[in-house]
Amino acid sequence: MKLLLTSAGVKNASIHEALLGLLGKPIAEATALCIPTGMYGSPWVKPAGVWEFVAGRSGQPMTELGWKSMGVLELTALPSIDRDHWVSWVEQADVLLASGGDALFMAH
């Protein structure tokens, strides 16, 4: 597993190059899953902020980078979905894009 942690998305050329290096292919050939779950636990995030992240309008460039495909995976829904169904989504994705939020909420 390779991780790239940023504090505000892919905001500059060096972060963009690091992402390409980890991917090993152009973004246009890569698939991504957007995970907004952590945002819900933050006292500063409003529902519109979650939508802005998913829609690529948040000011934290991640979902709008030109991915081949972009899906949304909501972690709080996983207990109600057959594990075999969603595990394949994660395994097939080249990238998991998670926005920040509340770490204690995510740990719970």
PDB file of N, CA, C and O in Angstrom, residues 35-94:
ATOM      1  N   ILE A  35     -14.090   9.255  -0.630  1.00  0.00           N
ATOM      2  CA  ILE A  35     -14.614   8.852   0.678  1.00  0.00           C
ATOM      3  C   ILE A  35     -14.802  10.106   1.538  1.00  0.00           C
ATOM      4  O   ILE A  35     -13.849  10.612   2.134  1.00  0.00           O
ATOM      5  N   PRO A  36     -16.036  10.617   1.643  1.00  0.00           N
ATOM      6  CA  PRO A  36     -16.287  11.838   2.393  1.00  0.00           C
ATOM      7  C   PRO A  36     -16.596  11.619   3.878  1.00  0.00           C
ATOM      8  O   PRO A  36     -16.795  12.578   4.620  1.00  0.00           O
ATOM      9  N   THR A  37     -16.614  10.395   4.359  1.00  0.00           N
ATOM     10  CA  THR A  37     -17.124  10.047   5.679  1.00  0.00           C
ATOM     11  C   THR A  37     -16.554  10.887   6.822  1.00  0.00           C
ATOM     12  O   THR A  37     -17.296  11.335   7.688  1.00  0.00           O
ATOM     13  N   GLY A  38     -15.251  11.085   6.849  1.00  0.00           N
ATOM     14  CA  GLY A  38     -14.629  11.819   7.948  1.00  0.00           C
ATOM     15  C   GLY A  38     -15.159  13.232   8.113  1.00  0.00           C
ATOM     16  O   GLY A  38     -15.150  13.785   9.214  1.00  0.00           O
ATOM     17  N   MET A  39     -15.643  13.807   7.048  1.00  0.00           N
ATOM     18  CA  MET A  39     -16.135  15.181   7.097  1.00  0.00           C
ATOM     19  C   MET A  39     -17.358  15.318   7.989  1.00  0.00           C
ATOM     20  O   MET A  39     -17.553  16.357   8.626  1.00  0.00           O
ATOM     21  N   TYR A  40     -18.190  14.287   8.058  1.00  0.00           N
ATOM     22  CA  TYR A  40     -19.430  14.377   8.820  1.00  0.00           C
ATOM     23  C   TYR A  40     -19.205  14.593  10.311  1.00  0.00           C
ATOM     24  O   TYR A  40     -20.065  15.136  10.996  1.00  0.00           O
ATOM     25  N   GLY A  41     -18.072  14.146  10.833  1.00  0.00           N
ATOM     26  CA  GLY A  41     -17.796  14.296  12.258  1.00  0.00           C
ATOM     27  C   GLY A  41     -17.218  15.634  12.651  1.00  0.00           C
ATOM     28  O   GLY A  41     -17.097  15.937  13.827  1.00  0.00           O
ATOM     29  N   SER A  42     -16.855  16.450  11.687  1.00  0.00           N
ATOM     30  CA  SER A  42     -16.238  17.742  11.977  1.00  0.00           C
ATOM     31  C   SER A  42     -17.296  18.791  12.299  1.00  0.00           C
ATOM     32  O   SER A  42     -18.260  18.947  11.554  1.00  0.00           O
ATOM     33  N   PRO A  43     -17.108  19.533  13.389  1.00  0.00           N
ATOM     34  CA  PRO A  43     -18.080  20.577  13.727  1.00  0.00           C
ATOM     35  C   PRO A  43     -18.078  21.754  12.742  1.00  0.00           C
ATOM     36  O   PRO A  43     -19.003  22.546  12.725  1.00  0.00           O
ATOM     37  N   TRP A  44     -17.041  21.842  11.904  1.00  0.00           N
ATOM     38  CA  TRP A  44     -16.935  22.962  10.968  1.00  0.00           C
ATOM     39  C   TRP A  44     -17.480  22.642   9.582  1.00  0.00           C
ATOM     40  O   TRP A  44     -17.621  23.535   8.762  1.00  0.00           O
ATOM     41  N   VAL A  45     -17.772  21.387   9.325  1.00  0.00           N
ATOM     42  CA  VAL A  45     -18.241  20.992   8.002  1.00  0.00           C
ATOM     43  C   VAL A  45     -19.757  20.990   7.952  1.00  0.00           C
ATOM     44  O   VAL A  45     -20.420  20.466   8.845  1.00  0.00           O
ATOM     45  N   LYS A  46     -20.287  21.578   6.930  1.00  0.00           N
ATOM     46  CA  LYS A  46     -21.729  21.585   6.696  1.00  0.00           C
ATOM     47  C   LYS A  46     -22.031  20.641   5.532  1.00  0.00           C
ATOM     48  O   LYS A  46     -21.131  20.277   4.779  1.00  0.00           O
ATOM     49  N   PRO A  47     -23.288  20.227   5.367  1.00  0.00           N
ATOM     50  CA  PRO A  47     -23.608  19.310   4.273  1.00  0.00           C
ATOM     51  C   PRO A  47     -23.132  19.809   2.902  1.00  0.00           C
ATOM     52  O   PRO A  47     -22.694  19.008   2.080  1.00  0.00           O
ATOM     53  N   ALA A  48     -23.192  21.094   2.684  1.00  0.00           N
ATOM     54  CA  ALA A  48     -22.729  21.632   1.396  1.00  0.00           C
ATOM     55  C   ALA A  48     -21.236  21.393   1.205  1.00  0.00           C
ATOM     56  O   ALA A  48     -20.780  21.185   0.085  1.00  0.00           O
ATOM     57  N   GLY A  49     -20.467  21.372   2.284  1.00  0.00           N
ATOM     58  CA  GLY A  49     -19.040  21.122   2.192  1.00  0.00           C
ATOM     59  C   GLY A  49     -18.737  19.709   1.724  1.00  0.00           C
ATOM     60  O   GLY A  49     -17.803  19.478   0.955  1.00  0.00           O
ATOM     61  N   VAL A  50     -19.546  18.759   2.178  1.00  0.00           N
ATOM     62  CA  VAL A  50     -19.374  17.378   1.735  1.00  0.00           C
ATOM     63  C   VAL A  50     -19.665  17.287   0.239  1.00  0.00           C
ATOM     64  O   VAL A  50     -18.901  16.692  -0.517  1.00  0.00           O
ATOM     65  N   TRP A  51     -20.758  17.909  -0.181  1.00  0.00           N
ATOM     66  CA  TRP A  51     -21.095  17.907  -1.611  1.00  0.00           C
ATOM     67  C   TRP A  51     -19.990  18.563  -2.429  1.00  0.00           C
ATOM     68  O   TRP A  51     -19.616  18.074  -3.496  1.00  0.00           O
ATOM     69  N   GLU A  52     -19.444  19.686  -1.940  1.00  0.00           N
ATOM     70  CA  GLU A  52     -18.383  20.378  -2.672  1.00  0.00           C
ATOM     71  C   GLU A  52     -17.163  19.476  -2.862  1.00  0.00           C
ATOM     72  O   GLU A  52     -16.559  19.464  -3.928  1.00  0.00           O
ATOM     73  N   PHE A  53     -16.810  18.688  -1.837  1.00  0.00           N
ATOM     74  CA  PHE A  53     -15.683  17.761  -1.976  1.00  0.00           C
ATOM     75  C   PHE A  53     -15.982  16.700  -3.029  1.00  0.00           C
ATOM     76  O   PHE A  53     -15.182  16.455  -3.931  1.00  0.00           O
ATOM     77  N   VAL A  54     -17.138  16.082  -2.927  1.00  0.00           N
ATOM     78  CA  VAL A  54     -17.514  15.021  -3.862  1.00  0.00           C
ATOM     79  C   VAL A  54     -17.600  15.564  -5.290  1.00  0.00           C
ATOM     80  O   VAL A  54     -17.158  14.921  -6.237  1.00  0.00           O
ATOM     81  N   ALA A  55     -18.149  16.763  -5.442  1.00  0.00           N
ATOM     82  CA  ALA A  55     -18.358  17.358  -6.765  1.00  0.00           C
ATOM     83  C   ALA A  55     -17.103  18.025  -7.337  1.00  0.00           C
ATOM     84  O   ALA A  55     -17.120  18.486  -8.474  1.00  0.00           O
ATOM     85  N   GLY A  56     -16.027  18.075  -6.556  1.00  0.00           N
ATOM     86  CA  GLY A  56     -14.805  18.711  -7.051  1.00  0.00           C
ATOM     87  C   GLY A  56     -14.847  20.214  -6.998  1.00  0.00           C
ATOM     88  O   GLY A  56     -14.226  20.887  -7.811  1.00  0.00           O
ATOM     89  N   ARG A  57     -15.552  20.754  -6.019  1.00  0.00           N
ATOM     90  CA  ARG A  57     -15.675  22.215  -5.894  1.00  0.00           C
ATOM     91  C   ARG A  57     -15.249  22.721  -4.518  1.00  0.00           C
ATOM     92  O   ARG A  57     -15.680  23.779  -4.083  1.00  0.00           O
ATOM     93  N   SER A  58     -14.409  21.960  -3.830  1.00  0.00           N
ATOM     94  CA  SER A  58     -14.103  22.278  -2.435  1.00  0.00           C
ATOM     95  C   SER A  58     -12.896  23.174  -2.224  1.00  0.00           C
ATOM     96  O   SER A  58     -12.680  23.642  -1.122  1.00  0.00           O
ATOM     97  N   GLY A  59     -12.083  23.367  -3.231  1.00  0.00           N
ATOM     98  CA  GLY A  59     -10.840  24.100  -3.014  1.00  0.00           C
ATOM     99  C   GLY A  59      -9.729  23.182  -2.519  1.00  0.00           C
ATOM    100  O   GLY A  59      -8.643  23.629  -2.200  1.00  0.00           O
ATOM    101  N   GLN A  60     -10.034  21.881  -2.382  1.00  0.00           N
ATOM    102  CA  GLN A  60      -9.043  20.863  -2.027  1.00  0.00           C
ATOM    103  C   GLN A  60      -8.984  19.883  -3.198  1.00  0.00           C
ATOM    104  O   GLN A  60      -9.606  18.832  -3.160  1.00  0.00           O
ATOM    105  N   PRO A  61      -8.281  20.222  -4.252  1.00  0.00           N
ATOM    106  CA  PRO A  61      -8.324  19.445  -5.486  1.00  0.00           C
ATOM    107  C   PRO A  61      -7.989  17.966  -5.295  1.00  0.00           C
ATOM    108  O   PRO A  61      -6.878  17.619  -4.913  1.00  0.00           O
ATOM    109  N   MET A  62      -8.979  17.129  -5.517  1.00  0.00           N
ATOM    110  CA  MET A  62      -8.774  15.683  -5.513  1.00  0.00           C
ATOM    111  C   MET A  62      -9.704  15.018  -6.518  1.00  0.00           C
ATOM    112  O   MET A  62      -9.260  14.300  -7.395  1.00  0.00           O
ATOM    113  N   THR A  63     -10.990  15.265  -6.391  1.00  0.00           N
ATOM    114  CA  THR A  63     -11.952  14.572  -7.246  1.00  0.00           C
ATOM    115  C   THR A  63     -12.006  15.152  -8.655  1.00  0.00           C
ATOM    116  O   THR A  63     -12.435  14.472  -9.576  1.00  0.00           O
ATOM    117  N   GLU A  64     -11.549  16.361  -8.831  1.00  0.00           N
ATOM    118  CA  GLU A  64     -11.659  17.036 -10.127  1.00  0.00           C
ATOM    119  C   GLU A  64     -10.390  16.964 -10.973  1.00  0.00           C
ATOM    120  O   GLU A  64     -10.216  17.740 -11.901  1.00  0.00           O
ATOM    121  N   LEU A  65      -9.521  16.023 -10.697  1.00  0.00           N
ATOM    122  CA  LEU A  65      -8.230  15.960 -11.383  1.00  0.00           C
ATOM    123  C   LEU A  65      -8.266  15.280 -12.741  1.00  0.00           C
ATOM    124  O   LEU A  65      -7.240  15.185 -13.404  1.00  0.00           O
ATOM    125  N   GLY A  66      -9.422  14.791 -13.184  1.00  0.00           N
ATOM    126  CA  GLY A  66      -9.530  14.173 -14.496  1.00  0.00           C
ATOM    127  C   GLY A  66      -9.420  12.656 -14.481  1.00  0.00           C
ATOM    128  O   GLY A  66      -8.902  12.065 -15.426  1.00  0.00           O
ATOM    129  N   TRP A  67      -9.901  12.031 -13.429  1.00  0.00           N
ATOM    130  CA  TRP A  67      -9.854  10.581 -13.294  1.00  0.00           C
ATOM    131  C   TRP A  67     -10.648   9.890 -14.398  1.00  0.00           C
ATOM    132  O   TRP A  67     -11.642  10.417 -14.878  1.00  0.00           O
ATOM    133  N   LYS A  68     -10.224   8.682 -14.753  1.00  0.00           N
ATOM    134  CA  LYS A  68     -10.953   7.865 -15.726  1.00  0.00           C
ATOM    135  C   LYS A  68     -12.366   7.599 -15.213  1.00  0.00           C
ATOM    136  O   LYS A  68     -13.340   7.671 -15.958  1.00  0.00           O
ATOM    137  N   SER A  69     -12.473   7.283 -13.920  1.00  0.00           N
ATOM    138  CA  SER A  69     -13.786   7.137 -13.291  1.00  0.00           C
ATOM    139  C   SER A  69     -13.668   7.544 -11.827  1.00  0.00           C
ATOM    140  O   SER A  69     -12.596   7.456 -11.227  1.00  0.00           O
ATOM    141  N   MET A  70     -14.778   8.024 -11.301  1.00  0.00           N
ATOM    142  CA  MET A  70     -14.828   8.480  -9.912  1.00  0.00           C
ATOM    143  C   MET A  70     -16.080   7.906  -9.277  1.00  0.00           C
ATOM    144  O   MET A  70     -17.192   8.095  -9.781  1.00  0.00           O
ATOM    145  N   GLY A  71     -15.920   7.201  -8.179  1.00  0.00           N
ATOM    146  CA  GLY A  71     -17.052   6.687  -7.429  1.00  0.00           C
ATOM    147  C   GLY A  71     -17.052   7.282  -6.033  1.00  0.00           C
ATOM    148  O   GLY A  71     -16.086   7.921  -5.621  1.00  0.00           O
ATOM    149  N   VAL A  72     -18.128   7.056  -5.305  1.00  0.00           N
ATOM    150  CA  VAL A  72     -18.228   7.523  -3.925  1.00  0.00           C
ATOM    151  C   VAL A  72     -18.449   6.308  -3.038  1.00  0.00           C
ATOM    152  O   VAL A  72     -19.313   5.476  -3.316  1.00  0.00           O
ATOM    153  N   LEU A  73     -17.667   6.212  -1.969  1.00  0.00           N
ATOM    154  CA  LEU A  73     -17.811   5.138  -1.008  1.00  0.00           C
ATOM    155  C   LEU A  73     -18.063   5.764   0.358  1.00  0.00           C
ATOM    156  O   LEU A  73     -17.196   6.458   0.894  1.00  0.00           O
ATOM    157  N   GLU A  74     -19.241   5.560   0.891  1.00  0.00           N
ATOM    158  CA  GLU A  74     -19.608   6.097   2.200  1.00  0.00           C
ATOM    159  C   GLU A  74     -19.402   5.000   3.238  1.00  0.00           C
ATOM    160  O   GLU A  74     -20.114   3.999   3.253  1.00  0.00           O
ATOM    161  N   LEU A  75     -18.418   5.189   4.099  1.00  0.00           N
ATOM    162  CA  LEU A  75     -18.036   4.141   5.045  1.00  0.00           C
ATOM    163  C   LEU A  75     -19.132   3.785   6.041  1.00  0.00           C
ATOM    164  O   LEU A  75     -19.221   2.633   6.472  1.00  0.00           O
ATOM    165  N   THR A  76     -19.979   4.734   6.398  1.00  0.00           N
ATOM    166  CA  THR A  76     -21.044   4.422   7.361  1.00  0.00           C
ATOM    167  C   THR A  76     -22.086   3.487   6.770  1.00  0.00           C
ATOM    168  O   THR A  76     -22.848   2.866   7.500  1.00  0.00           O
ATOM    169  N   ALA A  77     -22.125   3.350   5.456  1.00  0.00           N
ATOM    170  CA  ALA A  77     -23.075   2.449   4.802  1.00  0.00           C
ATOM    171  C   ALA A  77     -22.562   1.016   4.727  1.00  0.00           C
ATOM    172  O   ALA A  77     -23.336   0.091   4.476  1.00  0.00           O
ATOM    173  N   LEU A  78     -21.280   0.801   4.952  1.00  0.00           N
ATOM    174  CA  LEU A  78     -20.694  -0.521   4.733  1.00  0.00           C
ATOM    175  C   LEU A  78     -21.340  -1.647   5.542  1.00  0.00           C
ATOM    176  O   LEU A  78     -21.510  -2.740   5.013  1.00  0.00           O
ATOM    177  N   PRO A  79     -21.715  -1.419   6.803  1.00  0.00           N
ATOM    178  CA  PRO A  79     -22.341  -2.524   7.540  1.00  0.00           C
ATOM    179  C   PRO A  79     -23.648  -3.029   6.915  1.00  0.00           C
ATOM    180  O   PRO A  79     -24.048  -4.163   7.146  1.00  0.00           O
ATOM    181  N   SER A  80     -24.293  -2.210   6.116  1.00  0.00           N
ATOM    182  CA  SER A  80     -25.561  -2.607   5.504  1.00  0.00           C
ATOM    183  C   SER A  80     -25.406  -3.113   4.064  1.00  0.00           C
ATOM    184  O   SER A  80     -26.396  -3.442   3.422  1.00  0.00           O
ATOM    185  N   ILE A  81     -24.171  -3.180   3.577  1.00  0.00           N
ATOM    186  CA  ILE A  81     -23.904  -3.638   2.208  1.00  0.00           C
ATOM    187  C   ILE A  81     -23.145  -4.963   2.293  1.00  0.00           C
ATOM    188  O   ILE A  81     -22.236  -5.118   3.118  1.00  0.00           O
ATOM    189  N   ASP A  82     -23.478  -5.899   1.436  1.00  0.00           N
ATOM    190  CA  ASP A  82     -22.774  -7.171   1.379  1.00  0.00           C
ATOM    191  C   ASP A  82     -21.276  -6.905   1.175  1.00  0.00           C
ATOM    192  O   ASP A  82     -20.882  -6.193   0.252  1.00  0.00           O
ATOM    193  N   ARG A  83     -20.452  -7.448   2.046  1.00  0.00           N
ATOM    194  CA  ARG A  83     -19.017  -7.215   2.016  1.00  0.00           C
ATOM    195  C   ARG A  83     -18.403  -7.542   0.649  1.00  0.00           C
ATOM    196  O   ARG A  83     -17.537  -6.823   0.161  1.00  0.00           O
ATOM    197  N   ASP A  84     -18.837  -8.611   0.033  1.00  0.00           N
ATOM    198  CA  ASP A  84     -18.295  -8.988  -1.271  1.00  0.00           C
ATOM    199  C   ASP A  84     -18.571  -7.929  -2.334  1.00  0.00           C
ATOM    200  O   ASP A  84     -17.832  -7.813  -3.305  1.00  0.00           O
ATOM    201  N   HIS A  85     -19.611  -7.159  -2.130  1.00  0.00           N
ATOM    202  CA  HIS A  85     -19.978  -6.112  -3.088  1.00  0.00           C
ATOM    203  C   HIS A  85     -19.004  -4.936  -3.027  1.00  0.00           C
ATOM    204  O   HIS A  85     -18.424  -4.548  -4.036  1.00  0.00           O
ATOM    205  N   TRP A  86     -18.787  -4.382  -1.839  1.00  0.00           N
ATOM    206  CA  TRP A  86     -17.958  -3.186  -1.746  1.00  0.00           C
ATOM    207  C   TRP A  86     -16.463  -3.465  -1.705  1.00  0.00           C
ATOM    208  O   TRP A  86     -15.672  -2.623  -2.124  1.00  0.00           O
ATOM    209  N   VAL A  87     -16.041  -4.614  -1.232  1.00  0.00           N
ATOM    210  CA  VAL A  87     -14.610  -4.922  -1.201  1.00  0.00           C
ATOM    211  C   VAL A  87     -14.026  -4.901  -2.613  1.00  0.00           C
ATOM    212  O   VAL A  87     -12.924  -4.397  -2.838  1.00  0.00           O
ATOM    213  N   SER A  88     -14.787  -5.404  -3.563  1.00  0.00           N
ATOM    214  CA  SER A  88     -14.294  -5.387  -4.951  1.00  0.00           C
ATOM    215  C   SER A  88     -14.105  -3.961  -5.459  1.00  0.00           C
ATOM    216  O   SER A  88     -13.194  -3.694  -6.244  1.00  0.00           O
ATOM    217  N   TRP A  89     -14.953  -3.036  -5.027  1.00  0.00           N
ATOM    218  CA  TRP A  89     -14.785  -1.635  -5.441  1.00  0.00           C
ATOM    219  C   TRP A  89     -13.444  -1.102  -4.949  1.00  0.00           C
ATOM    220  O   TRP A  89     -12.730  -0.431  -5.691  1.00  0.00           O
ATOM    221  N   VAL A  90     -13.128  -1.382  -3.695  1.00  0.00           N
ATOM    222  CA  VAL A  90     -11.883  -0.891  -3.102  1.00  0.00           C
ATOM    223  C   VAL A  90     -10.677  -1.551  -3.767  1.00  0.00           C
ATOM    224  O   VAL A  90      -9.698  -0.887  -4.098  1.00  0.00           O
ATOM    225  N   GLU A  91     -10.760  -2.853  -3.976  1.00  0.00           N
ATOM    226  CA  GLU A  91      -9.646  -3.577  -4.586  1.00  0.00           C
ATOM    227  C   GLU A  91      -9.388  -3.136  -6.019  1.00  0.00           C
ATOM    228  O   GLU A  91      -8.234  -3.125  -6.468  1.00  0.00           O
ATOM    229  N   GLN A  92     -10.426  -2.757  -6.735  1.00  0.00           N
ATOM    230  CA  GLN A  92     -10.271  -2.365  -8.132  1.00  0.00           C
ATOM    231  C   GLN A  92      -9.875  -0.903  -8.311  1.00  0.00           C
ATOM    232  O   GLN A  92      -9.398  -0.520  -9.383  1.00  0.00           O
ATOM    233  N   ALA A  93     -10.055  -0.098  -7.291  1.00  0.00           N
ATOM    234  CA  ALA A  93      -9.714   1.331  -7.391  1.00  0.00           C
ATOM    235  C   ALA A  93      -8.200   1.520  -7.358  1.00  0.00           C
ATOM    236  O   ALA A  93      -7.489   0.842  -6.623  1.00  0.00           O
ATOM    237  N   ASP A  94      -7.731   2.451  -8.165  1.00  0.00           N
ATOM    238  CA  ASP A  94      -6.317   2.815  -8.126  1.00  0.00           C
ATOM    239  C   ASP A  94      -6.021   3.740  -6.948  1.00  0.00           C
ATOM    240  O   ASP A  94      -4.913   3.735  -6.418  1.00  0.00           O
TER     241      ASP A  94
END
